[in-house]
Coordinates of C-alpha atoms and ligand atoms in Angstrom, one line a residue:
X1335 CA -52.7 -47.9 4.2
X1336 CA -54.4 -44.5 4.6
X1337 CA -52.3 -43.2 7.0
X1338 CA -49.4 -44.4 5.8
X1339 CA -49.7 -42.1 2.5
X1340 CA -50.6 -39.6 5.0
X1341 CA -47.3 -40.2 6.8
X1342 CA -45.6 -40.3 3.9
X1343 CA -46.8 -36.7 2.4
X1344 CA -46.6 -35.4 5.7
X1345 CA -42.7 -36.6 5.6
X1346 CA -42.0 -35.0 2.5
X1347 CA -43.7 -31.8 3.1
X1348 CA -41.8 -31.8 6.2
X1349 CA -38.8 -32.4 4.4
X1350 CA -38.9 -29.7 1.8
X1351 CA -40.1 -27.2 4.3
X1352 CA -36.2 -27.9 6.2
X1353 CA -35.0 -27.9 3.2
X1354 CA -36.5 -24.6 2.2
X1355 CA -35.5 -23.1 5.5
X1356 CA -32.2 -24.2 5.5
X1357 CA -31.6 -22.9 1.8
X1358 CA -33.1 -19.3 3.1
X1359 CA -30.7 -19.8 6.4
X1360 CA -27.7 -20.5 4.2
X1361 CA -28.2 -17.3 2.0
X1362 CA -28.9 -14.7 4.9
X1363 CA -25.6 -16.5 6.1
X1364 CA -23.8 -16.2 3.5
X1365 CA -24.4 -12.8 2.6
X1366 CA -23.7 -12.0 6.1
X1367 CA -20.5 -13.8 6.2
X1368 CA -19.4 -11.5 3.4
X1369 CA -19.8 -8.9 5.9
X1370 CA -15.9 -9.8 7.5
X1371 CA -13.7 -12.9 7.7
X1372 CA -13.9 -14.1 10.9
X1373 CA -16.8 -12.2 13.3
X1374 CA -16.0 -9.9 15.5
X1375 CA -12.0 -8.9 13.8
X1376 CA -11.3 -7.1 11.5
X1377 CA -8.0 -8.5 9.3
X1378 CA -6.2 -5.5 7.2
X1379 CA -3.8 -5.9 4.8
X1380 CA -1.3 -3.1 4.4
X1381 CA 2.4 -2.6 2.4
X1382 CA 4.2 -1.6 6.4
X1383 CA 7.2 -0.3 3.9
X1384 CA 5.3 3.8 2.9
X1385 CA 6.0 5.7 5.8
X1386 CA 5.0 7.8 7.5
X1387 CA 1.3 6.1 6.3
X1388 CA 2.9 2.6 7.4
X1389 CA 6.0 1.1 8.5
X1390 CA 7.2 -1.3 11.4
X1391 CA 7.9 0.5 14.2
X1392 CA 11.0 0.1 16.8
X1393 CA 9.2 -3.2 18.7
X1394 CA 9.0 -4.7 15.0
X1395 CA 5.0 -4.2 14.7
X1396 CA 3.7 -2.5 11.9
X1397 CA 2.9 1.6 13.0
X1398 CA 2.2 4.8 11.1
X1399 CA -0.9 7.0 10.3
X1400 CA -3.1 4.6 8.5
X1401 CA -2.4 1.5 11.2
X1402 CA -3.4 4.4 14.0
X1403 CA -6.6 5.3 11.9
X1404 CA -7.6 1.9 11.2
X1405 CA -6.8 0.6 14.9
X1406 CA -9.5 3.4 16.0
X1407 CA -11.5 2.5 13.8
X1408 CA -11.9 -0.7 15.1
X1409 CA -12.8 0.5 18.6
X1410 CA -15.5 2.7 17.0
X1411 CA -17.1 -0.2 15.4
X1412 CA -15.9 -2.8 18.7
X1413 CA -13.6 -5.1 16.5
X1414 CA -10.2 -6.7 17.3
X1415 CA -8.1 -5.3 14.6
X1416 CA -5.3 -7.4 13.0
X1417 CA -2.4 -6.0 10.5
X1418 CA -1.2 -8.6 8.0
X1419 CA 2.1 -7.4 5.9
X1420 CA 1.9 -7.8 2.3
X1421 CA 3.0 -6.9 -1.2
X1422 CA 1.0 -3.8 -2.1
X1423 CA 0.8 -5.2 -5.6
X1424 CA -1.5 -8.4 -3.5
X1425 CA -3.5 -5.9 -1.7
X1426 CA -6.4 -5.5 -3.9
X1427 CA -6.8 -9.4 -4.9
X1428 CA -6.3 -10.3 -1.5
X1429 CA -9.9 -8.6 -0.2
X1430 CA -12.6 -10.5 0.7
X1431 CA -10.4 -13.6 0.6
X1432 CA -7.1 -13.4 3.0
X1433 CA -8.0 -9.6 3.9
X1434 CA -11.2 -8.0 5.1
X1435 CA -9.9 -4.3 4.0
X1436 CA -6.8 -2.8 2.9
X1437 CA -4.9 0.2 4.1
X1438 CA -2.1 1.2 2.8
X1439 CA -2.1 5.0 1.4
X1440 CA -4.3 3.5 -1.8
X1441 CA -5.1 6.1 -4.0
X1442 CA -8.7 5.7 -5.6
X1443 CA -8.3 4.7 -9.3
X1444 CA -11.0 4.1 -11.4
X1445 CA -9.1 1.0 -12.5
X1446 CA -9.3 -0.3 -8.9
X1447 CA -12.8 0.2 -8.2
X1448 CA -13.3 -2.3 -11.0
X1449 CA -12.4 -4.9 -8.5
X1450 CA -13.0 -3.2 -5.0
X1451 CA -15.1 -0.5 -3.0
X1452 CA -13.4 2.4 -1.3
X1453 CA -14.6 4.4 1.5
X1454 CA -14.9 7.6 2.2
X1455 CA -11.1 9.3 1.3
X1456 CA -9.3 10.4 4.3
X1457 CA -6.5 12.3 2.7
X1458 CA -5.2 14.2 -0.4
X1459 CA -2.1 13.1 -2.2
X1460 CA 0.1 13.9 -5.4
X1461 CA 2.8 12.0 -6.6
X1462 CA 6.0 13.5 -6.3
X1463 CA 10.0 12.6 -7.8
X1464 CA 12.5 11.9 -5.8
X1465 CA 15.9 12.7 -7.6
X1466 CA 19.1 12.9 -7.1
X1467 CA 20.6 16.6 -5.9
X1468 CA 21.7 18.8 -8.8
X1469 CA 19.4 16.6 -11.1
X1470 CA 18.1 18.4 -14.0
X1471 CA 14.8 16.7 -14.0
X1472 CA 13.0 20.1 -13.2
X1473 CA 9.3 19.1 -14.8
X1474 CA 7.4 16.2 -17.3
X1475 CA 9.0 16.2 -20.1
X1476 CA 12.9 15.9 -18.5
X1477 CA 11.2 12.6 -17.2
X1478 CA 11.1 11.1 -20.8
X1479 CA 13.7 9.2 -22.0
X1480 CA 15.6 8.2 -18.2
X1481 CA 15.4 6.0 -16.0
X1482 CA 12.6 5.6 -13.9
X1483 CA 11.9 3.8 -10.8
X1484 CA 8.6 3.1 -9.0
X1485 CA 6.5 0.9 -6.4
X1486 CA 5.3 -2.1 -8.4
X1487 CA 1.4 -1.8 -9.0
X1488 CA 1.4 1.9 -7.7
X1489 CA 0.1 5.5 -9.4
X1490 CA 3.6 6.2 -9.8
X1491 CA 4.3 3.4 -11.3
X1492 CA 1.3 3.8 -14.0
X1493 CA 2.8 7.5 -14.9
X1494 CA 6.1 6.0 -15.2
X1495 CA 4.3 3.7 -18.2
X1496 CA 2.2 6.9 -19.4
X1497 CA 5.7 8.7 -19.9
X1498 CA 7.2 4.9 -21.6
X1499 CA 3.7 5.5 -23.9
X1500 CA 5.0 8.8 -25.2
X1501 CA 8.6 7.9 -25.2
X1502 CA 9.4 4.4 -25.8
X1503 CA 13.5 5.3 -24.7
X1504 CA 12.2 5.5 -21.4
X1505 CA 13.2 2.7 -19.0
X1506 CA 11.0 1.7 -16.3
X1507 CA 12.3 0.1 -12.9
X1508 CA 9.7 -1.5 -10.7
X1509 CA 10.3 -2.7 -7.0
X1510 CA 8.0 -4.3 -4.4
X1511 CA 9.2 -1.7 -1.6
X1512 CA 9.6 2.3 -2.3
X1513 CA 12.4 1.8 0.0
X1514 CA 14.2 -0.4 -2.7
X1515 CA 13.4 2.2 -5.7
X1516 CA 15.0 4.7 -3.5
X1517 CA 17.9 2.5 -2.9
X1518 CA 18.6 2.4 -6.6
X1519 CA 18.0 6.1 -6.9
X1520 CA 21.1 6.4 -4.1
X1521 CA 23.3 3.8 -6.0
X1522 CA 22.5 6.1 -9.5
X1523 CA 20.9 2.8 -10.7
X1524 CA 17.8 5.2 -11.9
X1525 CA 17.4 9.0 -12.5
X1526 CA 14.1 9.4 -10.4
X1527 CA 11.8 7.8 -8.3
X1528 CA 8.2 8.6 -8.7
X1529 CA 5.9 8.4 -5.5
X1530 CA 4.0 10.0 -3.1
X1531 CA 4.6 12.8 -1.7
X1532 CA 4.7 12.4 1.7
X1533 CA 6.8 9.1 1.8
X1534 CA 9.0 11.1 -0.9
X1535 CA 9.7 13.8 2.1
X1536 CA 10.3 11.3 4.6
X1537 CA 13.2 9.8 2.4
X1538 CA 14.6 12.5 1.5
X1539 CA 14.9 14.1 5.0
X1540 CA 16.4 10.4 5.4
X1541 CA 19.3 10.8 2.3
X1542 CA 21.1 13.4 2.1
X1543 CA 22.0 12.6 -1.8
X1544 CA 18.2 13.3 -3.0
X1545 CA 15.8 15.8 -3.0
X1546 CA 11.9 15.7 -3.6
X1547 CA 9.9 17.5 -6.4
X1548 CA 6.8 18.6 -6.3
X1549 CA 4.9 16.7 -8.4
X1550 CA 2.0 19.7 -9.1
X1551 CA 5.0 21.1 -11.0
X1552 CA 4.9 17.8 -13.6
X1553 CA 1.0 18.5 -13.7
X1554 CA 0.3 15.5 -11.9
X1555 CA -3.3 14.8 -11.1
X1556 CA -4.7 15.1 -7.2
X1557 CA -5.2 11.9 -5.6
X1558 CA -7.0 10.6 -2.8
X1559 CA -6.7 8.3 -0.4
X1560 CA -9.2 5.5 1.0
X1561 CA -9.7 2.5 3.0
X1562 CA -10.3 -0.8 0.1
X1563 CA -13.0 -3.3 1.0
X1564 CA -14.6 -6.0 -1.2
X1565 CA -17.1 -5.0 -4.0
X1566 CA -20.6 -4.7 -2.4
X1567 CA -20.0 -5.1 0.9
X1568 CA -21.9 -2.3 1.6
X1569 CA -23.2 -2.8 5.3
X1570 CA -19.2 -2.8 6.0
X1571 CA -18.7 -0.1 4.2
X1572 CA -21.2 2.3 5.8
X1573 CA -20.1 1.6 9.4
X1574 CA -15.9 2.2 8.2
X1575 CA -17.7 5.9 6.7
X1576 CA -19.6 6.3 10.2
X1577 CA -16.5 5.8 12.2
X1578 CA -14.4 8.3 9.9
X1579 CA -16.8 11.0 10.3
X1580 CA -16.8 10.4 14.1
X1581 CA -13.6 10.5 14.4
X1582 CA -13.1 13.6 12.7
X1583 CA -15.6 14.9 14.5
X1584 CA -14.1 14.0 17.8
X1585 CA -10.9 15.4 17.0
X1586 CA -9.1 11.9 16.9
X1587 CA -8.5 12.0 13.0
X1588 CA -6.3 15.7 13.3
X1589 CA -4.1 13.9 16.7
X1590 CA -3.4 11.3 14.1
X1591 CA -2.4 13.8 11.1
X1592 CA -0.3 15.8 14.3
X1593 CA 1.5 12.8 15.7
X1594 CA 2.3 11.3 12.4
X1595 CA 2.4 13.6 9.8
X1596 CA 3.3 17.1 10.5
X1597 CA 5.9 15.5 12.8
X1598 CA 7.8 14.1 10.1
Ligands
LIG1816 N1 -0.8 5.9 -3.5 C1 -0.2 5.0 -4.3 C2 -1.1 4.1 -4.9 O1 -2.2 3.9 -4.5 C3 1.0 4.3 -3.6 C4 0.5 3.5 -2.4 C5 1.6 2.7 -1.8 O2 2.7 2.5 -2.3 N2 1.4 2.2 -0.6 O3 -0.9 3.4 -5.9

């Protein structure tokens, strides 16, 4: 009888002991697992439709700056890199679940760190308008009151509302490509397109019928771009900012800004 009580106890001490390890195993694992999707790749989720930051290329894979700069950043930290095309508008609700990062020219807005981390920036923006030639949108105020088209979910599509807030006769456009806002802009469906400046350059070195403003004479504020990741996921975070700094050291980071960018 004895030992059977002793059998017993020792059977639920043993018990709770697995169970205590395996709680303690499934927390280091899952704050672990938070670390990226699936070990080993990294899954980034860009717009490919912002060029020359991202676009799909002639053999119908998504290219430009940021898929460059991601791709090596993924043989800094030894991780199989895979591009998923999405609406930009998704972007920032799809990390941590579909996405393990997001690059796609993403300015960092207060609004947006609300819901995400960012890493280090790796370049400086301002938005810009696109109109059409002989426009006489010259500055801010010519903005209010016409018709304005943007990227849905974008900075230039929250300055399109700001310039709605102060003028209510103001109408607001929004598309899920730039591509399509620039489209309309073409067609005289809108007056201007606001959007960054250099995928504003790039279309209108690609349309002869618009030209690009700069958007520092409209007193809009500097922007910066950076590399999204889910909220807390720090140890990720540090290694994306250790493999931006070497590849700026290394020179990598300026071959990228020369074959993309001041190419364009
Ligand atoms: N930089 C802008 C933003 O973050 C636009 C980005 C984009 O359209 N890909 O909102």
């Amino acid at each position: 009888m004895k030992k059977r009580i002793i059998a017993l106890i020792m059977t639920i001490f043993c018990g709770l002991s697995i169970c205590a390890c395996g709680s303690e195993n499934t927390v280091a694992k899952a704050s672990g697992s938070h670390e990226l999707i699936h070990e080993g790749k990294l899954v980034v989720g860009t717009n490919a439709a912002f060029p020359p930051f991202e676009y799909i290329g002639d053999d119908g894979k998504p290219d430009g700056f940021d898929i460059a700069l991601i791709k090596a950043i993924g043989d800094e930290l030894g991780l199989e890199v895979e591009i998923q095309d999405m609406e930009f508008d998704s972007l920032v609700a799809s990390i941590g679940s579909k996405i393990d990062v997001s690059i796609a020219g993403m300015t960092i807005t207060e609004e947006r760190k609300n819901a995400v981390d960012f890493s280090d920036s790796y370049y400086d923006a301002v938005q810009y308008v696109l109109v059409p030639n002989g426009s006489e949108i010259k500055g801010y105020d010519d903005l209010k009151g016409k018709k304005i088209g943007s990227q849905m979910g974008t900075t230039g599509d929250f300055i399109s509302e700001d310039i709605k807030a102060e003028d209510d006769s103001t109408t607001i456009s929004t598309y899920d490509k730039a591509l399509d806002a620039v489209n309309d802009l073409v067609n005289g469906r809108v007056d201007a397109v606001i959007l960054d400046k250099n995928p504003a350059e790039v279309f209108a070195g690609q349309y002869d019928e618009v030209v690009a403003l700069d958007g520092n004479d409209f007193g809009f504020e500097p922007e910066k771009y950076a590399i999204a990741l889910s909220k807390g996921n720090t140890e990720l975070g540090g290694k994306i900012n250790g493999a931006l700094k070497t590849l700026k050291e290394n020179g990598t980071y300026d071959e990228l800004i020369k074959k993309y960018i001041e190419a364009e």
